[in-house]
Short mmCIF file of C-alpha atoms in Angstrom, two decimals:
data_model
loop_
_atom_site.label_atom_id
_atom_site.label_comp_id
_atom_site.label_asym_id
_atom_site.label_seq_id
_atom_site.Cartn_x
_atom_site.Cartn_y
_atom_site.Cartn_z
CA MET H 139 0.00 -0.02 0.04
CA PRO H 140 1.43 3.51 -0.82
CA SER H 141 2.87 5.29 2.23
CA GLY H 142 0.89 8.66 1.62
CA PHE H 143 1.69 11.98 3.18
CA VAL H 144 4.33 11.35 5.74
CA ALA H 145 6.27 13.28 8.41
CA VAL H 146 9.98 13.24 8.01
CA PHE H 147 12.79 13.83 10.54
CA GLY H 148 16.31 12.83 11.47
CA GLY H 149 19.11 12.36 8.91
CA GLN H 150 22.13 13.03 11.11
CA PHE H 151 23.79 15.04 8.34
CA THR H 152 27.54 15.60 8.79
CA ASP H 153 30.57 16.60 6.81
CA ALA H 154 33.39 14.16 6.00
CA SER H 155 35.05 14.78 9.46
CA GLY H 156 31.93 13.96 11.26
CA GLN H 157 30.98 17.57 12.14
CA PRO H 158 27.15 18.00 12.09
CA TYR H 159 25.64 20.62 9.83
CA ALA H 160 24.15 22.29 12.86
CA GLY H 161 22.04 25.37 12.11
CA ALA H 162 21.96 24.53 8.33
CA SER H 163 18.85 24.45 6.26
CA LEU H 164 17.50 21.28 4.68
CA TYR H 165 15.67 21.58 1.38
CA ALA H 166 13.76 19.03 -0.73
CA ARG H 167 12.72 19.09 -4.44
CA PRO H 168 10.64 16.45 -6.33
CA SER H 169 12.37 15.16 -9.55
CA ALA H 170 9.25 16.09 -11.61
CA GLU H 171 5.81 17.73 -11.44
CA THR H 172 3.75 15.01 -9.79
CA VAL H 173 0.24 14.06 -8.73
CA ALA H 174 -0.89 12.60 -5.30
CA ALA H 175 -4.07 13.95 -3.84
CA GLY H 176 -3.70 16.80 -6.26
CA GLN H 177 -1.11 18.53 -8.43
CA ILE H 178 2.29 18.85 -6.81
CA SER H 179 4.95 21.41 -7.93
CA ALA H 180 8.54 20.37 -8.58
CA GLN H 181 9.68 23.56 -6.70
CA GLU H 182 12.16 23.25 -3.92
CA VAL H 183 10.74 23.52 -0.33
CA LEU H 184 12.48 24.16 2.98
CA LEU H 185 11.95 21.24 5.44
CA GLY H 186 13.54 22.92 8.41
CA ILE H 187 16.74 23.91 10.35
CA LEU H 188 19.01 21.05 11.47
CA ASP H 189 19.79 20.77 15.24
CA ASN H 190 23.19 20.45 16.89
CA SER H 191 23.33 16.76 15.86
CA GLY H 192 22.60 17.49 12.22
CA ASN H 193 19.11 16.04 12.55
CA LEU H 194 15.89 17.51 11.16
CA PRO H 195 13.87 17.72 14.44
CA GLN H 196 10.37 16.35 14.61
CA SER H 197 9.35 19.70 15.99
CA ALA H 198 9.88 21.18 12.45
CA ASN H 199 6.73 19.37 11.53
CA ALA H 200 8.09 18.71 8.07
CA HIS H 201 5.92 16.54 5.68
CA LEU H 202 6.33 15.13 2.20
CA TRP H 203 4.43 12.91 -0.11
CA ALA H 204 6.06 9.52 -0.22
CA SER H 205 7.57 8.56 -3.56
CA ASP H 206 5.56 5.52 -3.91
CA SER H 207 2.39 7.64 -3.63
CA LEU H 208 3.34 9.95 -6.48
CA THR H 209 2.63 9.70 -10.23
CA PRO H 210 4.63 9.27 -12.34
CA GLN H 211 6.10 6.30 -10.54
CA GLY H 212 9.74 6.52 -9.75
CA THR H 213 9.63 10.20 -8.50
CA VAL H 214 12.49 10.89 -6.17
CA TYR H 215 13.43 13.79 -3.94
CA ALA H 216 16.59 15.76 -4.28
CA LEU H 217 17.79 16.83 -0.72
CA ARG H 218 20.44 19.53 -0.29
CA ILE H 219 21.75 21.53 2.74
CA LEU H 220 22.68 25.19 2.73
CA ALA H 221 24.89 26.66 5.43
CA GLU H 222 23.77 29.76 7.35
CA ASP H 223 25.71 31.95 4.84
CA GLY H 224 23.71 30.37 1.95
CA SER H 225 26.52 28.22 0.56
CA GLN H 226 25.65 24.69 -0.44
CA VAL H 227 27.45 22.25 1.80
CA TRP H 228 25.79 19.00 1.00
CA GLY H 229 23.85 17.60 -1.94
CA PRO H 230 21.84 17.52 -3.98
CA VAL H 231 21.40 13.83 -3.33
CA ASN H 232 18.42 11.77 -4.53
CA PHE H 233 16.23 9.70 -2.17
CA PHE H 234 13.34 7.41 -2.90
CA LEU H 235 11.05 8.25 0.15
CA GLN H 236 8.75 5.50 1.49
CA GLY H 237 7.60 3.98 4.73
CA GLN H 238 5.05 4.56 7.44
CA SER H 239 4.93 8.05 9.00
CA PRO H 240 7.00 9.34 10.68
CA VAL H 241 9.94 8.57 8.36
CA ASN H 242 13.51 8.70 9.65
CA LEU H 243 15.82 10.13 6.92
CA SER H 244 18.80 8.39 8.61
CA LEU H 245 17.48 5.00 7.35
CA PHE H 246 17.66 5.86 3.62
CA GLU H 247 20.42 5.39 1.18
CA PRO H 248 21.03 7.84 -1.76
CA THR H 249 19.73 6.58 -5.09
CA THR H 250 19.81 7.82 -8.65
CA MET H 251 17.06 9.02 -10.91
CA SER H 252 16.89 5.55 -12.57
CA VAL H 253 15.82 3.84 -9.31
CA SER H 254 14.74 0.29 -8.55
CA TYR H 255 11.17 0.85 -7.43
CA PRO H 256 9.89 -0.75 -4.34
CA ALA H 257 6.88 -1.98 -6.36
CA PRO H 258 8.64 -3.04 -9.67
CA ILE H 259 5.50 -4.50 -11.25
CA VAL H 260 3.43 -1.62 -12.72
CA GLN H 261 -0.15 -2.57 -11.53
CA ASN H 262 -1.99 -0.25 -13.79
CA PRO H 263 0.25 0.33 -16.82
CA THR H 264 -0.84 2.66 -19.58
CA GLY H 265 0.94 0.55 -22.20
CA ASP H 266 2.93 -2.69 -22.75
CA GLN H 267 5.67 -3.43 -20.29
CA THR H 268 9.10 -4.86 -21.22
CA ILE H 269 11.70 -6.51 -18.98
CA GLN H 270 15.06 -5.44 -20.48
CA THR H 271 17.39 -7.31 -18.20
CA ASN H 272 17.33 -10.06 -15.49
CA ASP H 273 14.32 -12.18 -14.75
CA LEU H 274 10.84 -11.84 -13.33
CA LEU H 275 10.85 -14.17 -10.36
CA PRO H 276 8.22 -15.14 -7.77
CA ALA H 277 8.90 -14.47 -4.11
CA GLU H 278 10.98 -17.12 -2.27
CA GLY H 279 8.78 -19.96 -1.10
CA ASN H 280 5.94 -19.13 -3.53
CA THR H 281 6.69 -21.99 -5.96
CA THR H 282 3.23 -21.98 -7.56
CA GLN H 283 2.55 -18.80 -9.60
CA SER H 284 -0.38 -18.02 -11.87
CA LEU H 285 -0.49 -15.95 -15.00
CA GLY H 286 -3.85 -14.17 -15.42
CA HIS H 287 -7.06 -14.61 -13.37
CA SER H 288 -10.23 -16.56 -13.91
CA ASP H 289 -11.94 -13.27 -14.83
CA ALA H 290 -9.00 -12.18 -16.95
CA PRO H 291 -7.23 -15.29 -18.34
CA TRP H 292 -3.78 -14.96 -19.76
CA ASN H 293 -3.84 -14.92 -23.52
CA GLY H 294 -0.74 -14.18 -25.49
CA VAL H 295 1.79 -15.24 -28.16
CA PHE H 296 4.86 -16.74 -26.69
CA ASN H 297 7.87 -16.40 -29.15
CA ASN H 298 10.84 -18.76 -28.60
CA LEU H 299 9.42 -19.93 -25.20
CA THR H 300 11.56 -22.34 -23.31
CA VAL H 301 10.12 -23.97 -20.16
CA ASP H 302 12.63 -25.29 -17.56
CA GLY H 303 10.67 -27.95 -15.67
CA SER H 304 7.10 -29.15 -15.99
CA VAL H 305 4.03 -27.24 -17.13
CA THR H 306 0.55 -28.30 -15.95
CA PHE H 307 -2.53 -27.28 -17.79
CA ASN H 308 -5.70 -27.64 -15.75
CA VAL H 309 -7.98 -26.59 -18.66
CA VAL H 310 -6.88 -26.39 -22.29
CA ASN H 311 -9.04 -24.30 -24.62
CA ALA H 312 -9.02 -26.34 -27.86
CA LEU H 313 -11.98 -24.72 -29.51
CA VAL H 314 -9.75 -23.43 -32.34
CA GLY H 315 -6.83 -25.77 -31.93
CA PHE H 316 -3.13 -25.01 -32.32
CA GLN H 317 -0.28 -25.36 -34.88
CA VAL H 318 3.22 -26.72 -34.77
CA ASN H 319 5.71 -24.59 -36.74
CA GLY H 320 2.85 -22.65 -38.21
CA ALA H 321 1.11 -25.64 -39.77
CA ALA H 322 -1.23 -28.50 -38.96
CA PRO H 323 -0.88 -31.19 -41.72
CA SER H 324 -3.93 -33.37 -42.07
CA GLY H 325 -3.53 -36.71 -40.19
CA ASP H 326 -0.48 -35.59 -38.12
CA VAL H 327 -0.33 -36.12 -34.36
CA LEU H 328 2.04 -35.05 -31.72
CA ARG H 329 4.72 -37.74 -31.67
CA GLY H 330 7.85 -37.97 -29.55
CA ASN H 331 11.18 -38.56 -31.35
CA GLY H 332 13.25 -39.19 -28.27
CA SER H 333 14.08 -35.45 -27.56
CA ASP H 334 11.08 -33.40 -28.76
CA PHE H 335 7.42 -33.73 -29.58
CA ILE H 336 6.90 -33.06 -33.32
CA ALA H 337 4.00 -33.19 -35.71
CA ALA H 338 4.14 -36.42 -37.64
CA GLN H 339 2.10 -39.25 -39.07
CA LEU H 340 1.54 -42.22 -36.87
CA ALA H 341 3.87 -45.16 -37.68
CA ALA H 342 3.35 -48.86 -37.33
CA SER H 343 5.62 -48.85 -34.33
CA ASP H 344 3.29 -46.51 -32.57
CA LEU H 345 0.65 -49.29 -32.59
CA SER H 346 3.02 -51.91 -31.17
CA ASN H 347 6.66 -52.04 -30.07
CA GLY H 348 7.68 -52.36 -33.76
CA VAL H 349 10.01 -55.29 -33.07
CA THR H 350 8.25 -58.40 -31.68
CA GLY H 351 4.72 -57.43 -32.66
CA THR H 352 3.41 -58.07 -29.17
CA GLY H 353 1.86 -54.60 -28.76
CA ALA H 354 -1.82 -54.39 -28.20
CA VAL H 355 -3.97 -52.69 -30.77
CA VAL H 356 -7.61 -51.81 -30.09
CA LEU H 357 -9.68 -51.32 -33.28
CA ALA H 358 -12.84 -49.50 -33.75
CA ASN H 359 -16.04 -51.46 -34.34
CA GLY H 360 -16.16 -52.54 -38.10
CA PRO H 361 -12.61 -51.51 -39.18
CA SER H 362 -11.81 -51.48 -42.88
CA PHE H 363 -8.54 -52.74 -44.22
CA THR H 364 -7.61 -51.85 -47.75
CA GLY H 365 -4.48 -53.86 -47.88
CA LYS H 366 -3.75 -57.46 -46.98
CA PHE H 367 -1.91 -59.31 -44.29
CA VAL H 368 1.39 -60.42 -45.58
CA LYS H 369 2.73 -62.37 -42.49
CA TYR H 370 1.17 -64.19 -39.59
CA ASN H 371 3.01 -66.12 -36.87
CA ASN H 372 6.17 -65.30 -38.82
CA ILE H 373 4.76 -67.23 -41.86
CA VAL H 374 4.62 -65.28 -45.09
CA LEU H 375 1.08 -65.42 -46.44
CA GLN H 376 0.21 -65.96 -50.04
CA GLY H 377 -2.76 -64.96 -52.20
CA GLY H 378 -5.17 -62.71 -50.29
CA GLY H 379 -3.18 -63.24 -47.10
CA VAL H 380 -6.07 -64.45 -44.99
CA SER H 381 -9.36 -65.81 -46.04
CA SER H 382 -12.27 -63.32 -46.23
CA ILE H 383 -15.90 -64.31 -46.00
CA VAL H 384 -17.52 -62.60 -48.94
CA TYR H 385 -21.06 -64.07 -48.52
CA GLN H 386 -22.93 -65.82 -45.69
CA SER H 387 -26.62 -66.59 -45.10
CA LEU H 388 -28.78 -68.81 -43.01
CA SER H 389 -32.37 -69.65 -44.00
CA THR H 390 -34.65 -71.78 -41.72
CA GLY H 391 -38.06 -73.38 -42.02
CA LEU H 392 -37.93 -73.28 -45.81
CA THR H 393 -41.03 -74.89 -47.60
CA SER H 394 -40.05 -74.10 -51.17
CA ASN H 395 -36.91 -73.63 -53.29
CA PHE H 396 -34.35 -71.27 -51.77
CA ASN H 397 -34.73 -67.77 -53.32
CA SER H 398 -37.81 -69.03 -55.25
CA GLY H 399 -35.51 -71.17 -57.37
CA SER H 400 -33.55 -68.11 -58.76
CA ALA H 401 -29.77 -68.05 -58.75
CA VAL H 402 -28.18 -66.23 -55.85
CA THR H 403 -24.88 -64.40 -56.46
CA LEU H 404 -22.41 -65.43 -53.77
CA TYR H 405 -19.62 -63.09 -55.13
CA THR H 406 -18.35 -61.56 -58.32
CA PRO H 407 -14.63 -61.64 -58.38
CA THR H 408 -12.66 -58.81 -60.00
CA THR H 409 -9.39 -60.80 -60.39
CA PRO H 410 -8.74 -64.52 -60.82
CA ALA H 411 -8.72 -66.02 -57.28
CA GLN H 412 -9.48 -69.11 -55.25
CA PHE H 413 -12.69 -69.42 -53.30
CA ARG H 414 -14.06 -71.92 -50.71
CA ILE H 415 -17.84 -72.55 -50.68
CA SER H 416 -19.43 -74.18 -47.63
CA TRP H 417 -22.99 -75.30 -47.17
CA SER H 418 -25.39 -77.28 -44.98
CA GLU H 419 -28.82 -78.32 -46.17
CA ALA H 420 -30.91 -80.44 -43.81
CA CYS H 421 -34.49 -81.62 -43.44
CA THR H 422 -35.83 -80.30 -40.17
CA HIS H 423 -39.49 -81.61 -40.40
CA ALA H 424 -40.76 -84.53 -42.52
CA ALA H 425 -43.86 -84.18 -44.72
CA THR H 426 -47.02 -85.99 -43.89
CA SER H 427 -46.65 -88.16 -47.02
CA THR H 428 -43.66 -87.73 -49.26
CA SER H 429 -41.00 -85.06 -49.99
CA THR H 430 -37.96 -84.28 -52.07
CA LEU H 431 -35.04 -82.29 -50.57
CA PRO H 432 -34.17 -79.60 -53.31
CA SER H 433 -30.99 -79.76 -55.22
CA LEU H 434 -28.28 -77.23 -54.70
CA THR H 435 -26.13 -76.28 -57.70
CA PHE H 436 -23.05 -73.96 -57.62
CA GLY H 437 -21.99 -72.17 -60.80
CA TRP H 438 -18.75 -70.35 -61.77
CA THR H 439 -16.38 -69.73 -64.60
CA ASP H 440 -12.85 -71.10 -64.02
CA ALA H 441 -9.54 -69.22 -64.79
CA ALA H 442 -9.46 -70.85 -68.28
CA GLY H 443 -12.86 -69.31 -69.03
CA VAL H 444 -14.77 -72.62 -68.82
CA SER H 445 -18.23 -72.38 -67.32
CA ARG H 446 -18.82 -75.07 -64.63
CA THR H 447 -21.64 -76.24 -62.40
CA LEU H 448 -21.75 -78.67 -59.46
CA ASN H 449 -24.89 -80.17 -57.90
CA VAL H 450 -24.09 -81.15 -54.32
CA VAL H 451 -27.59 -82.21 -53.16
CA VAL H 452 -28.33 -85.14 -55.37
CA ASN H 453 -28.61 -88.90 -54.82
CA SER H 454 -25.15 -89.63 -56.35
CA SER H 455 -23.40 -86.81 -54.35
CA PRO H 456 -20.85 -87.91 -51.80
CA PHE H 457 -22.04 -84.97 -49.69
CA LEU H 458 -25.51 -86.33 -49.09
CA PHE H 459 -26.06 -88.28 -45.94
CA GLY H 460 -29.07 -90.10 -44.28
CA GLY H 461 -30.61 -91.59 -47.51
CA ASN H 462 -31.88 -90.35 -50.89
CA VAL H 463 -33.22 -86.91 -51.48
CA THR H 464 -36.77 -88.36 -51.19
CA ALA H 465 -36.14 -90.08 -47.83
CA ASN H 466 -38.52 -87.64 -46.17
CA SER H 467 -36.65 -87.88 -42.86
CA THR H 468 -34.92 -85.44 -40.55
CA SER H 469 -31.78 -87.65 -40.76
CA LEU H 470 -31.43 -86.36 -44.33
CA ILE H 471 -28.56 -83.74 -44.57
CA SER H 472 -26.08 -82.55 -47.17
CA THR H 473 -22.98 -80.75 -45.87
CA GLY H 474 -19.48 -79.97 -47.08
CA CYS H 475 -17.34 -77.48 -48.85
CA ILE H 476 -15.63 -77.19 -52.26
CA THR H 477 -12.75 -75.21 -53.48
CA ILE H 478 -12.86 -73.47 -56.85
CA TYR H 479 -10.61 -71.09 -58.88
CA THR H 480 -12.46 -68.43 -60.80
CA ASN H 481 -11.78 -65.95 -63.55
CA GLY H 482 -11.85 -62.30 -62.71
CA SER H 483 -15.31 -61.19 -63.94
CA THR H 484 -18.05 -63.94 -63.64
CA ALA H 485 -20.30 -64.28 -60.65
CA ILE H 486 -20.23 -67.29 -58.40
CA THR H 487 -23.82 -68.50 -57.94
CA ALA H 488 -26.00 -70.98 -55.94
CA THR H 489 -29.37 -72.29 -57.34
CA SER H 490 -32.03 -74.29 -55.40
CA ALA H 491 -34.46 -76.54 -57.40
CA SER H 492 -36.87 -79.47 -57.34
CA TYR H 493 -38.40 -79.00 -53.90
CA ALA H 494 -41.46 -81.28 -53.47
CA SER H 495 -43.77 -82.11 -50.56
CA SER H 496 -47.20 -83.76 -50.20
CA GLY H 497 -49.62 -84.25 -47.35
CA SER H 498 -51.26 -81.88 -44.91
CA VAL H 499 -47.89 -80.99 -43.30
CA SER H 500 -45.08 -79.72 -45.62
CA MET H 501 -41.47 -80.87 -45.37
CA THR H 502 -39.30 -78.03 -44.02
CA TYR H 503 -35.53 -77.59 -44.33
CA ASP H 504 -32.69 -75.23 -43.37
CA LEU H 505 -29.96 -73.98 -45.69
CA SER H 506 -26.76 -72.19 -44.71
CA LEU H 507 -24.20 -70.82 -47.26
CA SER H 508 -20.93 -69.10 -47.09
CA CYS H 509 -18.20 -68.16 -49.55
CA GLU H 510 -14.67 -67.34 -48.69
CA ALA H 511 -11.95 -65.60 -50.76
CA MET H 512 -8.72 -67.52 -50.08
#
């Protein structure tokens, strides 16, 4: 808090031999026109006559506005002493006057016009402040310091900022984001390179330890891979890398030909490739009288351009178990898989035909189909 209008006394002014300036007059002059409670002149004023010890007596009732109460800040007082004959015997010497009234002049050391102010931080500056030399440091023991206030947050541009130690952000305003080296390349993240954090694309080593492949990777639901796996369990993979299910269906309680007897496209390849087709067709409820389990025929065009078909649900098929297709029994089932190699343009199809059932209760069957790219 500024000291205000204070009483001054003391000083114990002597010459170099220690002789007090007894009977001499002590004068004070502000270094500039100033403002305190009102306008203050920079004219010199007589504080009083020094006593036999060279002190300004308290009885002189001398008062001055303390320097820390004056505007502009940094105002000092030039003190000088005139002997009884009017000759100047001491000063002028500059003093920065502060403290609680009454102020003993003996406790002050002379200063210069470019003083170190007792309150070096300008609390209400009229412009930007610049620290030319040395550092701005918190008081000893106050290790946690804040920049800004909740009602006036610190916003600024830090050029060539170096932080020695850790920085903790309680709240980071990321509404507009930030840039690294003046840019924010699409897809880049902050990535440590061993000495600094830089903006860079994620590497494979960021998803595992990059050496043994034991790192854990958590994928989003339904991830899409545009490439292929080239190695698994240290075995180099061929073809498509790993098999991919390109078609799968399960139909239950059927009482007619699957898909009304029309061909179903399992997959249309774009390059010559090997595929594995799996199926299971089984009677789940016998008809009252007779029934025929429908045939199931797969169609494709091989790599040589030859159109091929294979009926896997037929009496002569090695994939039919539990009797003939007319056995009308729940023991009747056809299951298996075949491997084909196709050209790169013709669809792989499945066709159901020849369902039959008689009696008040119809024969029902289930059919499951899948097709894998190898």
